[in-house]
mmCIF file of C-alpha atoms and ligand atoms in Angstrom:
data_model
loop_
_atom_site.group_PDB
_atom_site.id
_atom_site.type_symbol
_atom_site.label_atom_id
_atom_site.label_comp_id
_atom_site.label_asym_id
_atom_site.label_seq_id
_atom_site.Cartn_x
_atom_site.Cartn_y
_atom_site.Cartn_z
ATOM 1 C CA UNK A 1 25.837 -30.358 -10.234
ATOM 2 C CA UNK A 2 27.253 -26.896 -10.989
ATOM 3 C CA UNK A 3 28.058 -24.504 -8.193
ATOM 4 C CA UNK A 4 29.618 -21.003 -8.211
ATOM 5 C CA UNK A 5 32.951 -20.547 -6.509
ATOM 6 C CA UNK A 6 34.953 -17.380 -5.947
ATOM 7 C CA UNK A 7 38.036 -18.120 -8.055
ATOM 8 C CA UNK A 8 39.737 -14.738 -7.604
ATOM 9 C CA UNK A 9 39.466 -11.410 -5.816
ATOM 10 C CA UNK A 10 40.907 -7.943 -6.430
ATOM 11 C CA UNK A 11 40.713 -4.339 -5.283
ATOM 12 C CA UNK A 12 41.861 -0.831 -6.005
ATOM 13 C CA UNK A 13 42.045 2.095 -3.606
ATOM 14 C CA UNK A 14 43.345 5.566 -4.474
ATOM 15 C CA UNK A 15 46.630 6.813 -3.015
ATOM 16 C CA UNK A 16 45.399 10.130 -1.655
ATOM 17 C CA UNK A 17 44.494 9.871 2.046
ATOM 18 C CA UNK A 18 41.875 12.236 3.489
ATOM 19 C CA UNK A 19 42.361 12.127 7.273
ATOM 20 C CA UNK A 20 39.746 13.070 9.871
ATOM 21 C CA UNK A 21 41.770 16.131 10.854
ATOM 22 C CA UNK A 22 41.618 17.542 7.316
ATOM 23 C CA UNK A 23 37.829 17.996 7.628
ATOM 24 C CA UNK A 24 38.414 20.731 10.209
ATOM 25 C CA UNK A 25 39.349 23.013 7.344
ATOM 26 C CA UNK A 26 35.745 23.018 6.026
ATOM 27 C CA UNK A 27 33.363 21.817 8.757
ATOM 28 C CA UNK A 28 33.021 21.896 12.516
ATOM 29 C CA UNK A 29 34.113 18.388 13.506
ATOM 30 C CA UNK A 30 36.971 16.513 15.170
ATOM 31 C CA UNK A 31 38.995 13.347 14.853
ATOM 32 C CA UNK A 32 37.661 12.369 18.280
ATOM 33 C CA UNK A 33 33.967 12.678 17.193
ATOM 34 C CA UNK A 34 34.464 10.802 13.929
ATOM 35 C CA UNK A 35 36.531 8.014 15.526
ATOM 36 C CA UNK A 36 34.204 7.369 18.455
ATOM 37 C CA UNK A 37 30.957 7.591 16.420
ATOM 38 C CA UNK A 38 32.100 5.661 13.335
ATOM 39 C CA UNK A 39 35.513 3.989 13.803
ATOM 40 C CA UNK A 40 36.806 5.829 10.707
ATOM 41 C CA UNK A 41 40.300 7.380 10.857
ATOM 42 C CA UNK A 42 40.840 8.095 7.165
ATOM 43 C CA UNK A 43 39.467 7.451 3.684
ATOM 44 C CA UNK A 44 40.894 7.556 0.141
ATOM 45 C CA UNK A 45 39.969 10.017 -2.601
ATOM 46 C CA UNK A 46 40.687 9.415 -6.290
ATOM 47 C CA UNK A 47 42.210 12.388 -8.081
ATOM 48 C CA UNK A 48 43.077 11.073 -11.530
ATOM 49 C CA UNK A 49 41.179 7.979 -12.573
ATOM 50 C CA UNK A 50 37.611 7.586 -13.745
ATOM 51 C CA UNK A 51 35.408 5.242 -11.747
ATOM 52 C CA UNK A 52 35.540 2.611 -14.529
ATOM 53 C CA UNK A 53 39.359 2.725 -14.361
ATOM 54 C CA UNK A 54 39.322 2.069 -10.603
ATOM 55 C CA UNK A 55 36.931 -0.832 -11.175
ATOM 56 C CA UNK A 56 39.004 -2.011 -14.138
ATOM 57 C CA UNK A 57 42.126 -2.157 -11.953
ATOM 58 C CA UNK A 58 40.257 -4.188 -9.313
ATOM 59 C CA UNK A 59 39.012 -6.540 -12.076
ATOM 60 C CA UNK A 60 42.519 -7.013 -13.481
ATOM 61 C CA UNK A 61 43.788 -8.064 -10.022
ATOM 62 C CA UNK A 62 40.840 -10.443 -9.609
ATOM 63 C CA UNK A 63 41.594 -12.032 -12.997
ATOM 64 C CA UNK A 64 45.298 -12.402 -12.031
ATOM 65 C CA UNK A 65 44.292 -14.019 -8.760
ATOM 66 C CA UNK A 66 41.927 -16.412 -10.586
ATOM 67 C CA UNK A 67 44.541 -17.219 -13.237
ATOM 68 C CA UNK A 68 42.091 -16.309 -16.009
ATOM 69 C CA UNK A 69 42.418 -14.056 -19.042
ATOM 70 C CA UNK A 70 39.916 -11.285 -19.767
ATOM 71 C CA UNK A 71 38.735 -13.197 -22.888
ATOM 72 C CA UNK A 72 37.516 -16.048 -20.656
ATOM 73 C CA UNK A 73 34.957 -13.782 -18.970
ATOM 74 C CA UNK A 74 31.344 -14.301 -20.128
ATOM 75 C CA UNK A 75 29.754 -11.476 -18.194
ATOM 76 C CA UNK A 76 30.687 -8.358 -16.208
ATOM 77 C CA UNK A 77 28.202 -7.055 -13.640
ATOM 78 C CA UNK A 78 29.027 -3.801 -11.876
ATOM 79 C CA UNK A 79 27.314 -2.040 -9.007
ATOM 80 C CA UNK A 80 27.923 1.657 -8.583
ATOM 81 C CA UNK A 81 26.134 4.766 -7.351
ATOM 82 C CA UNK A 82 28.538 7.114 -9.119
ATOM 83 C CA UNK A 83 28.822 6.053 -12.778
ATOM 84 C CA UNK A 84 31.031 8.109 -15.092
ATOM 85 C CA UNK A 85 28.263 8.175 -17.722
ATOM 86 C CA UNK A 86 24.520 7.535 -17.558
ATOM 87 C CA UNK A 87 25.052 5.233 -20.527
ATOM 88 C CA UNK A 88 26.712 3.110 -21.694
ATOM 89 C CA UNK A 89 27.004 1.252 -18.430
ATOM 90 C CA UNK A 90 30.154 1.442 -16.312
ATOM 91 C CA UNK A 91 30.501 -2.307 -16.946
ATOM 92 C CA UNK A 92 30.806 -1.623 -20.708
ATOM 93 C CA UNK A 93 33.679 0.775 -20.008
ATOM 94 C CA UNK A 94 35.295 -1.825 -17.726
ATOM 95 C CA UNK A 95 34.891 -4.473 -20.443
ATOM 96 C CA UNK A 96 36.754 -2.262 -22.904
ATOM 97 C CA UNK A 97 39.421 -1.264 -20.329
ATOM 98 C CA UNK A 98 40.362 -4.848 -19.487
ATOM 99 C CA UNK A 99 39.791 -6.304 -22.995
ATOM 100 C CA UNK A 100 37.017 -8.760 -22.086
ATOM 101 C CA UNK A 101 36.013 -9.196 -25.722
ATOM 102 C CA UNK A 102 33.561 -12.064 -25.144
ATOM 103 C CA UNK A 103 31.524 -10.565 -22.303
ATOM 104 C CA UNK A 104 28.048 -9.099 -21.922
ATOM 105 C CA UNK A 105 28.185 -6.236 -19.451
ATOM 106 C CA UNK A 106 25.693 -4.271 -17.409
ATOM 107 C CA UNK A 107 25.294 -2.288 -14.183
ATOM 108 C CA UNK A 108 22.883 -2.619 -11.309
ATOM 109 C CA UNK A 109 21.834 -0.005 -8.765
ATOM 110 C CA UNK A 110 21.398 -1.228 -5.197
ATOM 111 C CA UNK A 111 23.446 1.403 -3.314
ATOM 112 C CA UNK A 112 25.616 -0.038 -0.519
ATOM 113 C CA UNK A 113 24.016 -3.483 -0.932
ATOM 114 C CA UNK A 114 25.230 -3.604 -4.549
ATOM 115 C CA UNK A 115 27.885 -6.292 -4.206
ATOM 116 C CA UNK A 116 25.575 -8.892 -2.655
ATOM 117 C CA UNK A 117 23.079 -8.113 -5.441
ATOM 118 C CA UNK A 118 25.605 -8.651 -8.270
ATOM 119 C CA UNK A 119 26.840 -11.818 -6.569
ATOM 120 C CA UNK A 120 23.285 -13.142 -6.339
ATOM 121 C CA UNK A 121 22.586 -12.460 -10.041
ATOM 122 C CA UNK A 122 25.903 -13.986 -11.148
ATOM 123 C CA UNK A 123 25.250 -17.073 -9.015
ATOM 124 C CA UNK A 124 21.972 -17.693 -10.841
ATOM 125 C CA UNK A 125 23.659 -17.406 -14.279
ATOM 126 C CA UNK A 126 26.454 -19.801 -13.269
ATOM 127 C CA UNK A 127 24.171 -22.373 -11.643
ATOM 128 C CA UNK A 128 21.874 -22.372 -14.697
ATOM 129 C CA UNK A 129 24.863 -23.175 -16.925
ATOM 130 C CA UNK A 130 24.467 -19.933 -18.950
ATOM 131 C CA UNK A 131 27.914 -18.594 -17.934
ATOM 132 C CA UNK A 132 31.209 -20.105 -16.752
ATOM 133 C CA UNK A 133 33.160 -17.080 -15.498
ATOM 134 C CA UNK A 134 31.603 -13.815 -14.363
ATOM 135 C CA UNK A 135 33.362 -10.714 -13.085
ATOM 136 C CA UNK A 136 31.372 -9.079 -10.297
ATOM 137 C CA UNK A 137 32.617 -5.666 -9.235
ATOM 138 C CA UNK A 138 31.681 -2.626 -7.201
ATOM 139 C CA UNK A 139 33.313 0.751 -7.539
ATOM 140 C CA UNK A 140 32.339 3.978 -5.908
ATOM 141 C CA UNK A 141 33.521 7.549 -6.284
ATOM 142 C CA UNK A 142 31.838 8.800 -3.182
ATOM 143 C CA UNK A 143 33.611 12.180 -3.403
ATOM 144 C CA UNK A 144 31.340 12.975 -6.385
ATOM 145 C CA UNK A 145 28.193 12.557 -4.333
ATOM 146 C CA UNK A 146 29.308 13.608 -0.849
ATOM 147 C CA UNK A 147 28.429 17.141 0.223
ATOM 148 C CA UNK A 148 31.575 18.336 1.996
ATOM 149 C CA UNK A 149 29.627 21.017 3.847
ATOM 150 C CA UNK A 150 27.268 18.453 5.424
ATOM 151 C CA UNK A 151 29.143 17.232 8.493
ATOM 152 C CA UNK A 152 26.563 14.536 9.249
ATOM 153 C CA UNK A 153 27.456 12.639 6.101
ATOM 154 C CA UNK A 154 30.635 13.674 4.322
ATOM 155 C CA UNK A 155 32.969 12.274 6.980
ATOM 156 C CA UNK A 156 31.640 8.758 6.368
ATOM 157 C CA UNK A 157 32.543 8.149 2.742
ATOM 158 C CA UNK A 158 35.598 7.257 0.647
ATOM 159 C CA UNK A 159 36.456 6.046 -2.863
ATOM 160 C CA UNK A 160 37.499 2.532 -3.871
ATOM 161 C CA UNK A 161 36.698 -0.573 -5.899
ATOM 162 C CA UNK A 162 36.577 -4.308 -5.304
ATOM 163 C CA UNK A 163 36.005 -7.269 -7.602
ATOM 164 C CA UNK A 164 35.688 -11.034 -7.650
ATOM 165 C CA UNK A 165 35.566 -13.703 -10.342
ATOM 166 C CA UNK A 166 32.739 -16.185 -9.934
ATOM 167 C CA UNK A 167 33.420 -19.458 -11.755
ATOM 168 C CA UNK A 168 31.459 -22.628 -12.426
ATOM 169 C CA UNK A 169 32.635 -25.653 -10.445
ATOM 170 C CA UNK A 170 31.294 -29.204 -10.757
ATOM 171 C CA UNK A 171 30.750 -30.730 -7.326
ATOM 172 C CA UNK A 172 28.512 -33.258 -5.662
ATOM 173 C CA UNK A 173 26.212 -32.194 -2.836
ATOM 174 C CA UNK A 174 28.392 -33.703 -0.074
ATOM 175 C CA UNK A 175 31.517 -31.683 -0.980
ATOM 176 C CA UNK A 176 29.798 -28.577 -2.204
ATOM 177 C CA UNK A 177 32.072 -25.515 -2.375
ATOM 178 C CA UNK A 178 31.209 -21.955 -3.302
ATOM 179 C CA UNK A 179 27.911 -20.154 -2.770
ATOM 180 C CA UNK A 180 25.736 -22.338 -0.527
ATOM 181 C CA UNK A 181 22.957 -19.773 -0.141
ATOM 182 C CA UNK A 182 22.262 -16.244 -1.287
ATOM 183 C CA UNK A 183 19.317 -13.929 -1.039
ATOM 184 C CA UNK A 184 18.462 -10.299 -1.665
ATOM 185 C CA UNK A 185 15.546 -8.186 -0.562
ATOM 186 C CA UNK A 186 14.210 -4.625 -0.432
ATOM 187 C CA UNK A 187 12.066 -3.383 2.393
ATOM 188 C CA UNK A 188 9.090 -1.205 1.580
ATOM 189 C CA UNK A 189 10.076 2.226 2.747
ATOM 190 C CA UNK A 190 9.123 5.734 1.705
ATOM 191 C CA UNK A 191 12.671 6.218 0.345
ATOM 192 C CA UNK A 192 13.042 9.440 2.313
ATOM 193 C CA UNK A 193 15.823 8.351 4.668
ATOM 194 C CA UNK A 194 18.692 7.869 2.245
ATOM 195 C CA UNK A 195 18.776 9.041 -1.367
ATOM 196 C CA UNK A 196 20.540 11.020 -4.044
ATOM 197 C CA UNK A 197 18.267 13.269 -6.064
ATOM 198 C CA UNK A 198 18.710 12.829 -9.829
ATOM 199 C CA UNK A 199 19.981 15.800 -11.841
ATOM 200 C CA UNK A 200 17.212 15.352 -14.427
ATOM 201 C CA UNK A 201 14.401 17.914 -14.585
ATOM 202 C CA UNK A 202 10.755 17.440 -13.711
ATOM 203 C CA UNK A 203 8.429 17.620 -16.766
ATOM 204 C CA UNK A 204 6.803 20.768 -15.377
ATOM 205 C CA UNK A 205 10.174 22.506 -15.373
ATOM 206 C CA UNK A 206 10.562 21.944 -19.123
ATOM 207 C CA UNK A 207 6.965 22.324 -20.363
ATOM 208 C CA UNK A 208 4.283 24.416 -18.647
ATOM 209 C CA UNK A 209 1.071 22.405 -19.006
ATOM 210 C CA UNK A 210 -1.201 25.431 -18.382
ATOM 211 C CA UNK A 211 0.350 27.969 -20.746
ATOM 212 C CA UNK A 212 1.631 25.264 -23.157
ATOM 213 C CA UNK A 213 4.934 27.106 -23.240
ATOM 214 C CA UNK A 214 8.017 25.005 -23.923
ATOM 215 C CA UNK A 215 10.688 26.265 -21.542
ATOM 216 C CA UNK A 216 13.613 24.061 -22.576
ATOM 217 C CA UNK A 217 16.134 22.992 -19.983
ATOM 218 C CA UNK A 218 16.085 25.412 -17.069
ATOM 219 C CA UNK A 219 19.506 26.588 -15.958
ATOM 220 C CA UNK A 220 19.184 25.133 -12.509
ATOM 221 C CA UNK A 221 21.509 22.847 -10.632
ATOM 222 C CA UNK A 222 19.670 20.400 -8.427
ATOM 223 C CA UNK A 223 21.172 19.011 -5.267
ATOM 224 C CA UNK A 224 22.532 15.619 -6.250
ATOM 225 C CA UNK A 225 24.417 14.827 -3.068
ATOM 226 C CA UNK A 226 23.741 12.024 -0.584
ATOM 227 C CA UNK A 227 20.952 12.897 1.805
ATOM 228 C CA UNK A 228 20.747 10.580 4.803
ATOM 229 C CA UNK A 229 18.986 10.432 8.117
ATOM 230 C CA UNK A 230 21.844 8.559 9.804
ATOM 231 C CA UNK A 231 19.944 7.618 12.931
ATOM 232 C CA UNK A 232 16.993 6.059 11.034
ATOM 233 C CA UNK A 233 19.357 4.189 8.733
ATOM 234 C CA UNK A 234 21.281 2.935 11.773
ATOM 235 C CA UNK A 235 18.072 1.648 13.375
ATOM 236 C CA UNK A 236 17.076 -0.115 10.141
ATOM 237 C CA UNK A 237 20.504 -1.779 9.913
ATOM 238 C CA UNK A 238 20.630 -3.136 13.460
ATOM 239 C CA UNK A 239 17.130 -4.538 12.944
ATOM 240 C CA UNK A 240 17.662 -6.309 9.588
ATOM 241 C CA UNK A 241 21.289 -7.412 9.920
ATOM 242 C CA UNK A 242 20.583 -10.244 12.398
ATOM 243 C CA UNK A 243 17.455 -11.149 10.385
ATOM 244 C CA UNK A 244 19.431 -11.548 7.187
ATOM 245 C CA UNK A 245 22.273 -13.471 8.837
ATOM 246 C CA UNK A 246 19.780 -15.854 10.471
ATOM 247 C CA UNK A 247 17.892 -16.258 7.178
ATOM 248 C CA UNK A 248 20.875 -16.908 4.927
ATOM 249 C CA UNK A 249 22.564 -19.310 7.357
ATOM 250 C CA UNK A 250 19.326 -21.236 7.795
ATOM 251 C CA UNK A 251 19.066 -21.536 3.980
ATOM 252 C CA UNK A 252 22.627 -22.951 4.045
ATOM 253 C CA UNK A 253 21.641 -25.357 6.856
ATOM 254 C CA UNK A 254 24.112 -23.881 9.327
ATOM 255 C CA UNK A 255 23.901 -21.337 12.134
ATOM 256 C CA UNK A 256 25.576 -17.946 12.480
ATOM 257 C CA UNK A 257 27.998 -19.282 15.091
ATOM 258 C CA UNK A 258 29.250 -21.914 12.576
ATOM 259 C CA UNK A 259 30.635 -19.143 10.371
ATOM 260 C CA UNK A 260 34.401 -18.612 10.275
ATOM 261 C CA UNK A 261 34.071 -15.069 8.908
ATOM 262 C CA UNK A 262 31.235 -12.580 8.567
ATOM 263 C CA UNK A 263 32.130 -9.855 6.095
ATOM 264 C CA UNK A 264 29.683 -7.062 6.796
ATOM 265 C CA UNK A 265 29.313 -3.822 4.829
ATOM 266 C CA UNK A 266 31.629 -1.323 6.540
ATOM 267 C CA UNK A 267 29.238 1.541 7.327
ATOM 268 C CA UNK A 268 29.991 2.130 11.007
ATOM 269 C CA UNK A 269 32.206 0.228 13.466
ATOM 270 C CA UNK A 270 29.380 0.359 16.012
ATOM 271 C CA UNK A 271 27.249 -1.793 13.669
ATOM 272 C CA UNK A 272 30.028 -4.403 13.478
ATOM 273 C CA UNK A 273 30.493 -4.349 17.270
ATOM 274 C CA UNK A 274 26.744 -4.891 17.573
ATOM 275 C CA UNK A 275 26.942 -8.111 15.496
ATOM 276 C CA UNK A 276 29.872 -9.396 17.589
ATOM 277 C CA UNK A 277 27.969 -8.664 20.794
ATOM 278 C CA UNK A 278 24.613 -10.066 19.619
ATOM 279 C CA UNK A 279 25.993 -13.478 18.634
ATOM 280 C CA UNK A 280 28.807 -13.482 21.257
ATOM 281 C CA UNK A 281 31.353 -13.966 18.471
ATOM 282 C CA UNK A 282 35.132 -13.927 18.541
ATOM 283 C CA UNK A 283 35.843 -10.405 17.143
ATOM 284 C CA UNK A 284 38.322 -11.965 14.678
ATOM 285 C CA UNK A 285 35.316 -13.469 12.887
ATOM 286 C CA UNK A 286 33.913 -10.051 12.028
ATOM 287 C CA UNK A 287 36.831 -8.279 10.339
ATOM 288 C CA UNK A 288 36.953 -4.494 10.208
ATOM 289 C CA UNK A 289 38.879 -2.184 7.881
ATOM 290 C CA UNK A 290 36.626 0.886 8.090
ATOM 291 C CA UNK A 291 39.380 2.838 9.865
ATOM 292 C CA UNK A 292 41.411 2.905 6.616
ATOM 293 C CA UNK A 293 38.826 3.463 3.892
ATOM 294 C CA UNK A 294 35.596 4.725 5.502
ATOM 295 C CA UNK A 295 32.346 3.686 3.839
ATOM 296 C CA UNK A 296 33.069 2.980 0.157
ATOM 297 C CA UNK A 297 29.406 1.962 -0.324
ATOM 298 C CA UNK A 298 29.025 -1.259 -2.342
ATOM 299 C CA UNK A 299 32.827 -1.617 -2.593
ATOM 300 C CA UNK A 300 33.415 -2.274 1.140
ATOM 301 C CA UNK A 301 32.476 -5.970 0.985
ATOM 302 C CA UNK A 302 34.681 -6.985 -2.001
ATOM 303 C CA UNK A 303 37.574 -4.828 -0.729
ATOM 304 C CA UNK A 304 37.506 -6.552 2.669
ATOM 305 C CA UNK A 305 37.034 -9.964 1.021
ATOM 306 C CA UNK A 306 40.131 -9.302 -1.085
ATOM 307 C CA UNK A 307 42.222 -8.066 1.852
ATOM 308 C CA UNK A 308 41.451 -11.242 3.806
ATOM 309 C CA UNK A 309 42.097 -13.423 0.759
ATOM 310 C CA UNK A 310 45.433 -11.714 0.062
ATOM 311 C CA UNK A 311 46.399 -12.180 3.729
ATOM 312 C CA UNK A 312 45.691 -15.945 3.286
ATOM 313 C CA UNK A 313 43.109 -15.880 6.065
ATOM 314 C CA UNK A 314 40.725 -18.323 4.374
ATOM 315 C CA UNK A 315 41.298 -22.083 4.618
ATOM 316 C CA UNK A 316 39.620 -24.576 2.312
ATOM 317 C CA UNK A 317 36.208 -25.403 3.759
ATOM 318 C CA UNK A 318 35.868 -22.157 5.758
ATOM 319 C CA UNK A 319 32.321 -20.840 5.962
ATOM 320 C CA UNK A 320 32.105 -17.154 5.090
ATOM 321 C CA UNK A 321 29.072 -14.884 5.098
ATOM 322 C CA UNK A 322 28.858 -11.632 3.140
ATOM 323 C CA UNK A 323 26.211 -9.087 4.153
ATOM 324 C CA UNK A 324 25.275 -5.746 2.611
ATOM 325 C CA UNK A 325 22.596 -3.122 3.240
ATOM 326 C CA UNK A 326 21.782 0.411 2.261
ATOM 327 C CA UNK A 327 19.462 2.881 0.590
ATOM 328 C CA UNK A 328 16.208 1.372 -0.617
ATOM 329 C CA UNK A 329 16.268 -0.160 1.945
ATOM 330 C CA UNK A 330 18.048 -2.863 -0.015
ATOM 331 C CA UNK A 331 19.860 -5.692 1.704
ATOM 332 C CA UNK A 332 21.129 -9.177 1.178
ATOM 333 C CA UNK A 333 23.578 -11.845 2.240
ATOM 334 C CA UNK A 334 25.382 -14.908 0.964
ATOM 335 C CA UNK A 335 27.103 -17.901 2.560
ATOM 336 C CA UNK A 336 30.173 -19.318 0.827
ATOM 337 C CA UNK A 337 32.181 -22.440 1.559
ATOM 338 C CA UNK A 338 35.767 -21.514 0.574
HETATM 339 C C1 COA B 1 25.800 9.006 10.759
HETATM 340 C C2 COA B 1 26.111 8.539 12.172
HETATM 341 C C3 COA B 1 27.595 8.231 12.297
HETATM 342 C C4 COA B 1 25.768 9.644 13.169
HETATM 343 O O1 COA B 1 26.004 9.195 14.504
HETATM 344 P P1 COA B 1 24.922 9.473 15.659
HETATM 345 O O2 COA B 1 25.499 8.919 16.885
HETATM 346 O O3 COA B 1 23.611 8.912 15.166
HETATM 347 O O4 COA B 1 24.923 11.034 15.726
HETATM 348 P P2 COA B 1 23.699 12.037 15.535
HETATM 349 O O5 COA B 1 23.313 12.096 14.088
HETATM 350 O O6 COA B 1 22.641 11.699 16.518
HETATM 351 O O7 COA B 1 24.372 13.412 15.935
HETATM 352 C C5 COA B 1 24.771 13.670 17.267
HETATM 353 C C6 COA B 1 25.330 15.069 17.343
HETATM 354 O O8 COA B 1 26.590 15.140 16.660
HETATM 355 C C7 COA B 1 26.562 16.196 15.708
HETATM 356 N N1 COA B 1 27.380 15.834 14.560
HETATM 357 C C8 COA B 1 26.968 15.232 13.415
HETATM 358 N N2 COA B 1 28.018 15.060 12.596
HETATM 359 C C9 COA B 1 29.098 15.568 13.246
HETATM 360 C C10 COA B 1 30.465 15.645 12.909
HETATM 361 N N3 COA B 1 30.955 15.206 11.741
HETATM 362 N N4 COA B 1 31.312 16.199 13.805
HETATM 363 C C11 COA B 1 30.849 16.657 14.994
HETATM 364 N N5 COA B 1 29.566 16.602 15.367
HETATM 365 C C12 COA B 1 28.705 16.052 14.480
HETATM 366 C C13 COA B 1 25.106 16.366 15.363
HETATM 367 O O9 COA B 1 24.890 17.670 14.860
HETATM 368 C C14 COA B 1 24.450 16.117 16.679
HETATM 369 O O10 COA B 1 24.538 17.291 17.458
HETATM 370 P P3 COA B 1 23.295 17.769 18.369
HETATM 371 O O11 COA B 1 23.087 16.648 19.361
HETATM 372 O O12 COA B 1 23.787 19.029 18.966
HETATM 373 O O13 COA B 1 22.155 17.912 17.415
HETATM 374 C C15 COA B 1 25.289 7.268 12.539
HETATM 375 O O14 COA B 1 23.932 7.627 12.670
HETATM 376 C C16 COA B 1 25.392 6.187 11.508
HETATM 377 O O15 COA B 1 26.454 5.624 11.299
HETATM 378 N N6 COA B 1 24.270 5.845 10.906
HETATM 379 C C17 COA B 1 24.215 4.741 9.948
HETATM 380 C C18 COA B 1 24.695 5.243 8.672
HETATM 381 C C19 COA B 1 24.827 4.132 7.710
HETATM 382 O O16 COA B 1 25.059 3.004 8.044
HETATM 383 N N7 COA B 1 24.711 4.547 6.467
HETATM 384 C C20 COA B 1 25.048 3.782 5.374
HETATM 385 C C21 COA B 1 24.126 2.746 5.062
HETATM 386 S S1 COA B 1 24.839 2.222 3.627
#
């Protein structure tokens, strides 16, 4: 039978470091507040590249790591909340940037849960035999959508991109490698706790239905920054994170304590500490890099996956869970045997 394995990983983070102390220049905050409430010490901000170029660099490293050429890629699926263009998709730009001439490319929108969503979709294509090698990538230019005068939110986010190659692998059930289980879900919510308002206009702003006057595009700039009720989002996360870990491990016929690594979306160090505490885990099993990059939205999971892979942390047969969550409320998890 065909299974999907992660054959390569890659990442890109910008050089420019925005430290906690630098925020003092624009908002009333402190390194002490940010560190104790979030675990973040610094984040990166891209000053030259487009988002698709950051993602393209992460994809090139993932291809190198997999030992594949761009022409061998059948599909590119990107998750991003900050595309360079509304269309074509960011994935189409990435395809052109890396020279993946044989691929079909598209984006998905699932906010910070984006990487587990693209992984889930790619897994289905590989297992059905419709694709052999798929690039899954997440890249986020959070500086475009962070309001640097909103101290509740702007200190959380940073820019970066991560990628992985998912490849078809023939294996029998007893020695199955790769994605053992994966699932994604969205919780019904009024979508008022975390969102970015679109810049497009309401119909009534363009055409007055009473006077029948066509007004054209009003010269008005809408707020298109991240709006978040941090406390409500936090409560949602600590409720669903154990649920999704229990669910995905049970689908893989293992338990959470069997996992060698749990790679959780890096939104707040307190959330990661909560997982360690809840399952009484060795902290080494729940790696953290939020202090260096902040919350890079859907890119945190593939960036951390790549850092661990590059540090040769994974041994053949290791059981690894990936878990993401965010606006929507969208969430999902996967279990991989390395
Ligand atoms: C955002 C978050 C760090 C805030 O931490 P918190 O402990 O909930 O803090 P609160 O929002 O209750 O704010 C506490 C106080 O600190 C203040 N504060 C907020 N941001 C501040 C900052 N950057 N510097 C200093 N003080 C700040 C608040 O104004 C508030 O002051 P008040 O008590 O006088 O009103 C936390 O809620 C969080 O991480 N939520 C989850 C976010 C998340 O995971 N989002 C992504 C999902 S993808």
